[in-house]
Coordinates of C-alpha atoms and ligand atoms in Angstrom, one line a residue:
X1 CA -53.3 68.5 48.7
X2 CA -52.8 64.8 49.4
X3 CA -56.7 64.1 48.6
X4 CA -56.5 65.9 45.4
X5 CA -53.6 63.7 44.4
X6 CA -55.6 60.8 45.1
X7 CA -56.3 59.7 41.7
X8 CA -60.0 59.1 41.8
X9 CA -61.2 58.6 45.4
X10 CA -62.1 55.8 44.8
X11 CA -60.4 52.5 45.7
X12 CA -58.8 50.6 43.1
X13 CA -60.2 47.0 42.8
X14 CA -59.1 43.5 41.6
X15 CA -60.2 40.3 41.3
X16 CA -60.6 38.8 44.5
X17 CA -62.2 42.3 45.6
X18 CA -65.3 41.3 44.3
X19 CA -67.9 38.7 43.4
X20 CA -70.2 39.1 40.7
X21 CA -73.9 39.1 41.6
X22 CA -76.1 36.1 40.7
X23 CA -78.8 37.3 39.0
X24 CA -82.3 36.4 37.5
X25 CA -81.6 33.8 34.8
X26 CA -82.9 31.3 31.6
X27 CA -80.1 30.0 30.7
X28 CA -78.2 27.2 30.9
X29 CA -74.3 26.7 29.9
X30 CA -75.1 24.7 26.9
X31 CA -77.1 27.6 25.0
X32 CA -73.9 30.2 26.1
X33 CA -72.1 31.3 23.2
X34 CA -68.2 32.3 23.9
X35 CA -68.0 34.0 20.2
X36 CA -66.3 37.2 21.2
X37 CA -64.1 40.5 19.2
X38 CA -60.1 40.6 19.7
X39 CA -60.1 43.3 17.6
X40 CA -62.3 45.6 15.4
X41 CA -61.7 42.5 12.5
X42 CA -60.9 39.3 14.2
X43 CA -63.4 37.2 16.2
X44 CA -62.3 34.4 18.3
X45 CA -65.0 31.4 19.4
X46 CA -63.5 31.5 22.8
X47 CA -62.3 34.6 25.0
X48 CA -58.9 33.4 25.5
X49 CA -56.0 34.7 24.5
X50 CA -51.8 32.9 25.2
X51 CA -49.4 35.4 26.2
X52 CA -46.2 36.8 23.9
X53 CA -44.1 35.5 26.7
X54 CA -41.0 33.1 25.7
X55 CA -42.5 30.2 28.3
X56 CA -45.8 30.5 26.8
X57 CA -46.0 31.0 23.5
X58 CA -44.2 30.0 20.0
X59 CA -46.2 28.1 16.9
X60 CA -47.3 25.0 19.1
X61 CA -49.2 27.1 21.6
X62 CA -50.6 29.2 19.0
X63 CA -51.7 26.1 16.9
X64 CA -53.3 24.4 20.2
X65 CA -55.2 28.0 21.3
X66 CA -56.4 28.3 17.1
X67 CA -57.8 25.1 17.0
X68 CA -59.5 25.3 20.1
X69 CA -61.0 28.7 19.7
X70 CA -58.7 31.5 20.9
X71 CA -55.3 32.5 19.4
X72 CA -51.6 32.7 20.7
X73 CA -49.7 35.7 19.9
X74 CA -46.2 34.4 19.6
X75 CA -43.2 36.3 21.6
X76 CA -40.7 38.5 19.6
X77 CA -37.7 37.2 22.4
X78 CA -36.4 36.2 19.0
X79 CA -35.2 36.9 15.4
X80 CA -37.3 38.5 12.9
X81 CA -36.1 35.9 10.6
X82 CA -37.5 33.4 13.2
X83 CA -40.4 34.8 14.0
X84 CA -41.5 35.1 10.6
X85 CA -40.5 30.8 10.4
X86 CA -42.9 30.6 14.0
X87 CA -46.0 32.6 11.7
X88 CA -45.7 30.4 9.0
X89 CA -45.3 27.3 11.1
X90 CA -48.7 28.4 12.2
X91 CA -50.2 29.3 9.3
X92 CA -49.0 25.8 7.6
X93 CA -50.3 23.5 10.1
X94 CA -53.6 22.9 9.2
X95 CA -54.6 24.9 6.2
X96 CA -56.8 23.3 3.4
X97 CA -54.6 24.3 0.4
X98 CA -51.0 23.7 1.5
X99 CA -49.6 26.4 -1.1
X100 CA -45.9 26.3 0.1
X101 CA -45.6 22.6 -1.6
X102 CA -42.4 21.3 -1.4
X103 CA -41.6 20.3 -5.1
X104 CA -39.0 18.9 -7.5
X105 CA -38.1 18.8 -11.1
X106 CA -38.4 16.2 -13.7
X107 CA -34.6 15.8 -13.8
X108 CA -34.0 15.8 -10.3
X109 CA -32.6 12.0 -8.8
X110 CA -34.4 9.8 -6.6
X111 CA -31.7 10.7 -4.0
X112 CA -32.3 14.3 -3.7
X113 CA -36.3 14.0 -3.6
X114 CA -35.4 11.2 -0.8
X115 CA -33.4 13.6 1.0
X116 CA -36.2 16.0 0.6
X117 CA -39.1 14.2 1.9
X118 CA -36.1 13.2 5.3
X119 CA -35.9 17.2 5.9
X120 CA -39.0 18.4 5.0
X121 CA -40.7 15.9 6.5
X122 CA -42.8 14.8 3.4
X123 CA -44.2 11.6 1.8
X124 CA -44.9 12.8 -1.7
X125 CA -43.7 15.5 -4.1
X126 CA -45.2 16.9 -6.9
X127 CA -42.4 17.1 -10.0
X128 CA -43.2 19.9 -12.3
X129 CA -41.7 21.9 -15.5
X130 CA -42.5 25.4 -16.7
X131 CA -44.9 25.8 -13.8
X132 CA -46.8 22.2 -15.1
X133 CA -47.8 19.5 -12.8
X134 CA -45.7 16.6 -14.1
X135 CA -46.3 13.6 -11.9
X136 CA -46.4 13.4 -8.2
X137 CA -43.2 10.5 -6.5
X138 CA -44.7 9.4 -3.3
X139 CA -42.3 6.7 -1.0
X140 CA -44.1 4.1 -2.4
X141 CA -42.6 5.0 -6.2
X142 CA -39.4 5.1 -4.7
X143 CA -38.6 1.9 -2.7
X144 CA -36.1 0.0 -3.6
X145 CA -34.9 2.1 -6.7
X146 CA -31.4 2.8 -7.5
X147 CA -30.8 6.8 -6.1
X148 CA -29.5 7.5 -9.5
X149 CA -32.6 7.2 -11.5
X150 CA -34.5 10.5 -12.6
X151 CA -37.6 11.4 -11.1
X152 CA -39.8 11.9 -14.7
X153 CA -38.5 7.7 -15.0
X154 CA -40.3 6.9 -11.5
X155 CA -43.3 9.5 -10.6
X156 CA -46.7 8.2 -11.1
X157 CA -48.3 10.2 -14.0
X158 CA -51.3 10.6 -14.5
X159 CA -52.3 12.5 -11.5
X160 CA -56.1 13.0 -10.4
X161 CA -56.3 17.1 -9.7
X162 CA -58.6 19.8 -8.6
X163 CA -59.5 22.8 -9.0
X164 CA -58.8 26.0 -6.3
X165 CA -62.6 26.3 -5.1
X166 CA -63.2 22.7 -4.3
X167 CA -64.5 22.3 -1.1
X168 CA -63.6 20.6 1.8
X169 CA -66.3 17.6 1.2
X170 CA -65.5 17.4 -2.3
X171 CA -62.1 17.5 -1.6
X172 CA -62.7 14.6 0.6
X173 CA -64.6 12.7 -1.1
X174 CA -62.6 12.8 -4.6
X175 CA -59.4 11.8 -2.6
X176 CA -61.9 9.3 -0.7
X177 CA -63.4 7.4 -3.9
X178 CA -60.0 7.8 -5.7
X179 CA -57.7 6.0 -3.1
X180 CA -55.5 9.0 -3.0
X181 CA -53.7 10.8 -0.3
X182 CA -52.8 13.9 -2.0
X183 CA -54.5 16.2 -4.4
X184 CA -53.0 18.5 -6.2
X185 CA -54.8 21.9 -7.1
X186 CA -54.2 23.6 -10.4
X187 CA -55.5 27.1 -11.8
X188 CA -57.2 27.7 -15.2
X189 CA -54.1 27.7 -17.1
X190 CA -53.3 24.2 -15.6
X191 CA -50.4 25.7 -13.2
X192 CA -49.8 23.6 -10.1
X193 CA -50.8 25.9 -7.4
X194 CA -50.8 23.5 -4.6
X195 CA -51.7 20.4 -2.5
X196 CA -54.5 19.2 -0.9
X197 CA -53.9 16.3 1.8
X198 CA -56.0 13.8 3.1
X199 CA -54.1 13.9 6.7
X200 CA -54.9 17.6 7.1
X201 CA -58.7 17.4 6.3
X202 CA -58.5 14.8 9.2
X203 CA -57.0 16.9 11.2
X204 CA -59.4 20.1 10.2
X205 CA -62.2 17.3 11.1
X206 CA -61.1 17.4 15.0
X207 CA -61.2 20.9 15.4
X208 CA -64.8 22.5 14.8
X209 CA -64.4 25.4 16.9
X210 CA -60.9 26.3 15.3
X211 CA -60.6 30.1 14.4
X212 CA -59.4 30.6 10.8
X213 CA -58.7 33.3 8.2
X214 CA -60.3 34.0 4.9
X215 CA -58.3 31.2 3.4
X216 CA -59.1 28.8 6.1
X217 CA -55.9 28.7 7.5
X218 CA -54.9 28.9 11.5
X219 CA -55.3 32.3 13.1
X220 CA -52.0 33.6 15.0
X221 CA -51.0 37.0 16.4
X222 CA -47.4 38.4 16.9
X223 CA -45.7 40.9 19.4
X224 CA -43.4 43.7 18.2
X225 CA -41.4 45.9 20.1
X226 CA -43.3 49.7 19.8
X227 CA -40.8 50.9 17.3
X228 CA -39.6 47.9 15.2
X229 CA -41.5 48.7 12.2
X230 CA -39.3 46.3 10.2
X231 CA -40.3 43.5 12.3
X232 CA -44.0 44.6 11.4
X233 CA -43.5 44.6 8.3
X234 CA -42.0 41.3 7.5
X235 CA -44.6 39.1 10.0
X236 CA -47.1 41.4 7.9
X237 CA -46.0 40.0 5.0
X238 CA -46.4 36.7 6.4
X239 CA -50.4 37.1 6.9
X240 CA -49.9 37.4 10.3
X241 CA -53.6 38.1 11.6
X242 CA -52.6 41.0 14.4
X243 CA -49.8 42.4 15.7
X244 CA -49.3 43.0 19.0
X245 CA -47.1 46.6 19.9
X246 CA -45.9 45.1 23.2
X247 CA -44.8 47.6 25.6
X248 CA -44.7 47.8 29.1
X249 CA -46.0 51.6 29.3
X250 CA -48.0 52.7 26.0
X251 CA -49.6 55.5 27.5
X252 CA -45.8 57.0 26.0
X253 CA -46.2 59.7 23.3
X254 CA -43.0 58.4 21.2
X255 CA -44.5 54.8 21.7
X256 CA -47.9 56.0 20.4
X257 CA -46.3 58.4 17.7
X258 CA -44.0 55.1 16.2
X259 CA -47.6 52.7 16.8
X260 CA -49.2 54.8 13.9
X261 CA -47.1 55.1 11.8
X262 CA -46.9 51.1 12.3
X263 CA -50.3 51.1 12.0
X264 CA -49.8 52.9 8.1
X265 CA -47.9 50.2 7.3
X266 CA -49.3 47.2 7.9
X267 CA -52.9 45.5 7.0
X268 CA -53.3 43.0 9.8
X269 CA -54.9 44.2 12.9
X270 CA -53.1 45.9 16.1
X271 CA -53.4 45.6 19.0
X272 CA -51.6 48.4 21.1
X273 CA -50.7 47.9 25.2
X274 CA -50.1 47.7 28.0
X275 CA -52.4 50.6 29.6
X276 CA -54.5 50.7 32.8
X277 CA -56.4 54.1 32.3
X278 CA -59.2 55.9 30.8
X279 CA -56.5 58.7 29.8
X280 CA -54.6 56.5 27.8
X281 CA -57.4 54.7 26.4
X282 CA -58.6 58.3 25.0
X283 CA -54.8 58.5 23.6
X284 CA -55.2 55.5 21.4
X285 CA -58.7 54.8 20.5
X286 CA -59.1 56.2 17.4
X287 CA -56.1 54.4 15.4
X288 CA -55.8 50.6 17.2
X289 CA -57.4 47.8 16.7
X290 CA -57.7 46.6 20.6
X291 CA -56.2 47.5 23.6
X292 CA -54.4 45.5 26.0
X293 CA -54.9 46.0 29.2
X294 CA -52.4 45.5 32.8
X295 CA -49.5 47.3 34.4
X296 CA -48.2 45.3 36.7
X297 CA -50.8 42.2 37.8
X298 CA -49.1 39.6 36.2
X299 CA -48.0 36.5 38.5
X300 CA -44.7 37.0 37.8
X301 CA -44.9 40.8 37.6
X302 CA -42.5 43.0 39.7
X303 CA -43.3 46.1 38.2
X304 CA -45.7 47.2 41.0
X305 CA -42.8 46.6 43.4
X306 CA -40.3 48.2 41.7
X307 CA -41.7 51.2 40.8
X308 CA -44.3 52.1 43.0
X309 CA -47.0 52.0 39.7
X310 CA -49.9 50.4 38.7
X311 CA -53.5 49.8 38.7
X312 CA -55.9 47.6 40.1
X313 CA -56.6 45.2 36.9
X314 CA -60.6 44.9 37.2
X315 CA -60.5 48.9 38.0
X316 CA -57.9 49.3 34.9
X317 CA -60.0 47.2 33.2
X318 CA -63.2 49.2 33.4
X319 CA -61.8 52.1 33.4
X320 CA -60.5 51.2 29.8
X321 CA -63.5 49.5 28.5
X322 CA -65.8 52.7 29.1
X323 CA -63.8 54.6 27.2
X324 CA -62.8 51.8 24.3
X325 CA -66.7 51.1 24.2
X326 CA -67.5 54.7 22.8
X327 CA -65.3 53.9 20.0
X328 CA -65.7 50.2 19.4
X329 CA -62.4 49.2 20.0
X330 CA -62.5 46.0 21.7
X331 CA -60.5 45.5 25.3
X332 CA -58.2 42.9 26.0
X333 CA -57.7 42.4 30.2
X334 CA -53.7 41.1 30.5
X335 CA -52.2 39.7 33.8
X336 CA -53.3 38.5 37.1
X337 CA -55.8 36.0 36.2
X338 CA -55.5 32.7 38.5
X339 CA -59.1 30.7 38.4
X340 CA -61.9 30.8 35.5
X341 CA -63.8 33.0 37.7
X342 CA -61.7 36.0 37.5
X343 CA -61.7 35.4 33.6
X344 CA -65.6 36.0 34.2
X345 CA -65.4 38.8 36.3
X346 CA -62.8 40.4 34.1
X347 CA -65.8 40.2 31.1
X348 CA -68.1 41.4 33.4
X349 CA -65.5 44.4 33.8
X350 CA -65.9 45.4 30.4
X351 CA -62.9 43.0 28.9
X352 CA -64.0 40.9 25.4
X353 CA -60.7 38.7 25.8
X354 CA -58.4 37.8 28.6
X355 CA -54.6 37.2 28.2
X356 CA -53.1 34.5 30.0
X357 CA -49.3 33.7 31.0
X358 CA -49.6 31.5 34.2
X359 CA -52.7 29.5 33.6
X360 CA -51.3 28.4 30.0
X361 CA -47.4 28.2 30.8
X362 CA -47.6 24.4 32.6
X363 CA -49.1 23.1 29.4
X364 CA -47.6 20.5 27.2
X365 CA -47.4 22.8 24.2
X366 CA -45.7 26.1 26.1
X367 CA -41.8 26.3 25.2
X368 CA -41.1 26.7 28.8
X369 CA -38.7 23.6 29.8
X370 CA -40.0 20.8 32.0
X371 CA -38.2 20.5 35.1
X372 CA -38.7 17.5 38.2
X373 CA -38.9 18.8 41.2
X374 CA -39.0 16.5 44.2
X375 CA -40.7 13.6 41.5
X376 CA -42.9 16.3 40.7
X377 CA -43.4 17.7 37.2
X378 CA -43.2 21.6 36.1
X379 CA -42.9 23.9 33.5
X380 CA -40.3 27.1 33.7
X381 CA -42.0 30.2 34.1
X382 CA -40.7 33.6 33.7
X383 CA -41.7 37.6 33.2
X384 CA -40.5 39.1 30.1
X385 CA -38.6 41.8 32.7
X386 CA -36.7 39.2 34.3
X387 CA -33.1 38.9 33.8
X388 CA -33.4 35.8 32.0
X389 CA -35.5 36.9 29.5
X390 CA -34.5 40.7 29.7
X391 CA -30.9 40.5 27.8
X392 CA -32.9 39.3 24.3
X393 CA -36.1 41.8 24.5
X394 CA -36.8 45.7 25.3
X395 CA -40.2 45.2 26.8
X396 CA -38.9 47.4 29.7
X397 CA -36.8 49.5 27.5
X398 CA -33.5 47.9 28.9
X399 CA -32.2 46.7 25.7
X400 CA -28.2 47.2 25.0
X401 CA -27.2 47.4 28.6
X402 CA -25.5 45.1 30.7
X403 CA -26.8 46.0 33.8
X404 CA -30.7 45.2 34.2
X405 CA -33.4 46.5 37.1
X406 CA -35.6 43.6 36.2
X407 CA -39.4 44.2 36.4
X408 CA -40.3 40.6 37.1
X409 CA -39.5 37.1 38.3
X410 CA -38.4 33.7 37.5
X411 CA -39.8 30.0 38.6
X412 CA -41.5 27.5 37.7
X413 CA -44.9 26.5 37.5
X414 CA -46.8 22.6 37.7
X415 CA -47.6 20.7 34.8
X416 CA -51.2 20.9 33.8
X417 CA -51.3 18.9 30.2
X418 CA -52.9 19.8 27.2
X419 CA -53.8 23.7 26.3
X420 CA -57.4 21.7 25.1
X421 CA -58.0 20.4 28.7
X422 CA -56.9 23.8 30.2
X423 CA -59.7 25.7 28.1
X424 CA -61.9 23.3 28.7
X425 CA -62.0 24.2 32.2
X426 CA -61.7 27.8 31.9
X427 CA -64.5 28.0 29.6
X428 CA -66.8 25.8 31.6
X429 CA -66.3 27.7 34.5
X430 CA -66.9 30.9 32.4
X431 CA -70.4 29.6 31.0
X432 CA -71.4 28.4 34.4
X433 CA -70.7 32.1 36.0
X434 CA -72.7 33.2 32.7
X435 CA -75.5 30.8 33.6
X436 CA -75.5 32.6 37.2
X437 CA -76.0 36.1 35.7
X438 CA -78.3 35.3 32.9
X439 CA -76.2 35.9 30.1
X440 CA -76.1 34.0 26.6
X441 CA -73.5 35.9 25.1
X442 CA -70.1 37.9 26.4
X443 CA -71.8 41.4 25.4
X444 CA -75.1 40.6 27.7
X445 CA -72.1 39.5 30.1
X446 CA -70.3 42.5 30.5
X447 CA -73.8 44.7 30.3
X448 CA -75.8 42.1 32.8
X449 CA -73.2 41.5 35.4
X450 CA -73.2 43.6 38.4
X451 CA -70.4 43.0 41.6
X452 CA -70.2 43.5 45.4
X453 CA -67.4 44.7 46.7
X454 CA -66.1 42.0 49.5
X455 CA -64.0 41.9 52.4
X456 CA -60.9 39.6 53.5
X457 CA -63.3 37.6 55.4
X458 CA -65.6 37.1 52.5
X459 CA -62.2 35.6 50.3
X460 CA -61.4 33.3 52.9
X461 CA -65.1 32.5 52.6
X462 CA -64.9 31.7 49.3
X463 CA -62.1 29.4 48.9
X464 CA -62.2 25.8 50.2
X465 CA -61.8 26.1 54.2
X466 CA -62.2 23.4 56.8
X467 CA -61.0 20.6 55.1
X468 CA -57.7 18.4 54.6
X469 CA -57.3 18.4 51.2
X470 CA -54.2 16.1 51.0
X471 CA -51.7 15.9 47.8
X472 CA -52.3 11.9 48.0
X473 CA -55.7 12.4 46.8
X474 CA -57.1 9.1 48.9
X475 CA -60.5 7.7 47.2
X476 CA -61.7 7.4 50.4
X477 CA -65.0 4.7 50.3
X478 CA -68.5 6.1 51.3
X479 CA -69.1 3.4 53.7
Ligands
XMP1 P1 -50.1 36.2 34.3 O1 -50.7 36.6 35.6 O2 -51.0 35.5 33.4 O3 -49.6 37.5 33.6 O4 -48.8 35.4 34.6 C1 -49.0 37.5 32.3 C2 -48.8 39.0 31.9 O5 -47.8 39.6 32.7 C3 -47.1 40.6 31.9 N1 -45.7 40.4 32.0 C4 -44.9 41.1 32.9 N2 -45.2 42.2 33.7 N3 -43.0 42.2 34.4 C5 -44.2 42.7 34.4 O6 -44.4 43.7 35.1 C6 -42.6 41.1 33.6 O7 -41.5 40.7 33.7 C7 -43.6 40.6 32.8 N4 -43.6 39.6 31.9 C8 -44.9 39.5 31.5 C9 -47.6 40.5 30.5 O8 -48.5 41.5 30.2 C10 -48.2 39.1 30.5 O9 -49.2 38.9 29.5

């Protein structure tokens, strides 16, 4: 009876269960690419993914993960209305045409286009009538002039413009030879469409493995509750790239019925989790996007505790991937992931991304608040089940009470700086474990890879061992 119940006889395995196999190899990490599938439409250049968590991610995480190859998906522990702002925010911060210009008419006074450019944090505002590009006023028109004076008396006229398919390095270079800052764009019929500045090509310039959309704006994701199809909708609106249905348990027939019709309504991508078996995989593929992947393996997860439930993540992990495979629906592997070595095993697994909460939450961009601990510096760090987080979210399906069995923890974690620096060091330990198996690219990864299963003697094996490694960090001399 008992053995039948067993769920697979087989054991379920996690990270530090295994070590992946070195195998024959020509490559090196500099001829690895990281290029991998979120979902069925969206490509990232790295295979890293920031959390929905509200100490991980809002619009500064998701700008930092964009630029430097992966995406954030930003948490919905918030307002629609502000959500929505936190897409934009994205969206705005480095795109080519900025089409949201913040603009003024000809009548308006120097003292309301100066109070403009103080909130909206603006040095130059193109004045137009009827839809017509007037004149632009840029601080330098207005210094020293009397508040009361009409903008059409002070903007410079004459304004060098371009057209809506100029290039980058056009763009550049007109604003470049011209002196200019700012370029506005018009269409055909001469309408002011929008503006074109020289401090966000520089700012383009830094970032060559940025992921953008068709329009060469950031990339950002967003998590919705599994039935809060107005929340969908709006973000939609908003050319949110993919939506997240973020659920503790979506292997839930009312969560799966309310996904689709979500799914109906919306043109960005969806990703739809959490689930850790084939079973539920089968239950989904053939309307999602992605699937997210992890019940219960995240560092500040209780979940396992709590209820008694979960699987392994490598074995939930694999288990998902052969059946999203047969479909094409690329897997996400969510939760539990401590060194850039389990991010390579979880590829090897059968994962295309990883999602990260701990490894990103000490970074300067995460909202988490910093907090000094014994002259040391950290970040806060909780679970989306916690209490804390719990009364402004139904992740665990709690919302509207007042009493709360919380499904995960709250702390703190140490400051690591900058999300850039972080990737840098998960990536490079990805593409050296890559180098080991002989793979150039994540697909030859997760088909080339093979594991051995290891035992508690081969973990302690693994890790540093027989050595003071002291916080001082003495640079002790040679001789
Ligand atoms: P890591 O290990 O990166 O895991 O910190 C992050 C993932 O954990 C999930 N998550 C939770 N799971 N209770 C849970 O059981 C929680 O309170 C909780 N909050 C987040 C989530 O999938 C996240 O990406």
């Amino acid at each position: 009876m008992f053995k039948e119940k067993l769920s697979n006889g087989m054991d379920g395995l996690t990270f530090n269960d295994v070590l992946i196999v070195p195998n024959r190899s020509e490559v090196e990490p500099n001829q690895i690419s990281l290029n991998t599938r979120l979902s069925k439409n969206i490509s990232l250049n790295i295979p890293i993914v920031s959390s929905p968590m509200d100490t991980v991610t809002e619009s500064e995480m998701a700008v930092s993960m964009a630029r430097n190859g992966g995406i954030g998906i930003l948490h919905r522990n918030m307002s629609i209305e502000r959500q929505v702002k936190e897409v934009y925010a994205v969206k705005r911060s480095d795109e080519f045409i900025i089409r949201r210009t913040i603009t003024a008419s000809p009548d308006n006074t120097v003292s309301h286009i100066l109070n403009l450019m103080r909130t909206e944090n603006v040095s130059g505002i193109p004045i137009i009538k009827d839809k017509k590009l007037l004149g632009i006023v840029s601080t330098r028109d207005i210094r020293g002039i009397s508040g009361s004076k009409l903008a059409e008396e002070v903007m410079t006229k004459d304004v060098i413009t371009a057209k809506e398919d100029i290039s980058v390095d056009k763009a550049f270079k007109k604003m470049y030879d011209s002196k200019i800052e700012r370029l506005p764009i018009v269409n055909e019929k001469n309408e002011f469409v929008g503006m074109i500045t020289m401090h966000n090509i520089m700012e383009r310039e830094k970032y060559a493995d940025a992921v953008r959309d068709s329009e060469g704006r950031l990339i950002v994701g967003a998590a919705i509750g599994p039935y809060d199809l107005e929340r969908a909708k709006k973000i939609d609106a908003e050319k949110v790239d993919v939506i997240v249905v973020d659920c503790a348990h979506a292997h839930n027939l009312n969560v799966i019925k309310s996904a689709k019709k979500i799914k109906e309504n919306i043109s960005a991508d969806m990703i739809v989790g959490n689930i850790a078996t084939a079973s539920a995989a089968e239950d989904l593929v053939d309307f999602v996007d992605g699937l997210r992947v992890g019940i219960g393996p995240g560092s500040i997860c209780t979940t396992r505790i709590v209820t008694g439930v979960g699987v392994p993540q490598l074995t939930a992990v694999a288990d998902v991937a052969d059946v999203a495979k047969r479909y094409n629906v690329p897997v996400m592997a969510d939760g539990g992931i401590k060194f850039s070595g389990d991010i390579a095993k979880a590829i090897a697994a059968g994962a295309d991304t990883v999602m990260l909460g701990n490894l990103l939450a000490g970074a300067k961009e995460s909202p988490g608040r910093e907090v000094t601990i014994k002259s040391r510096l950290y970040k806060s760090y909780r679970g989306m089940g916690s209490l804390g987080a719990m009364s402004g979210t139904d992740r665990y399906s709690q919302a509207g009470r007042t009493k709360f069995v919380p499904e995960g923890v709250e702390g703190v974690v140490p400051y690591k700086g900058s999300v850039e620096d972080i990737l840098f060091q998960l990536t490079g330990g990805l593409k050296s474990a890559m180098g080991y198996v002989g793979a150039k690219n994540i697909e030859s990864m997760q088909e080339r890879a093979k594991f051995m299963k290891i035992t508690n003697n081969g973990i302690i094996e693994s890790h540093p061992h027989d050595i003071l490694i002291t916080d001082e960090a003495p640079n002790y001399p040679l001789h």
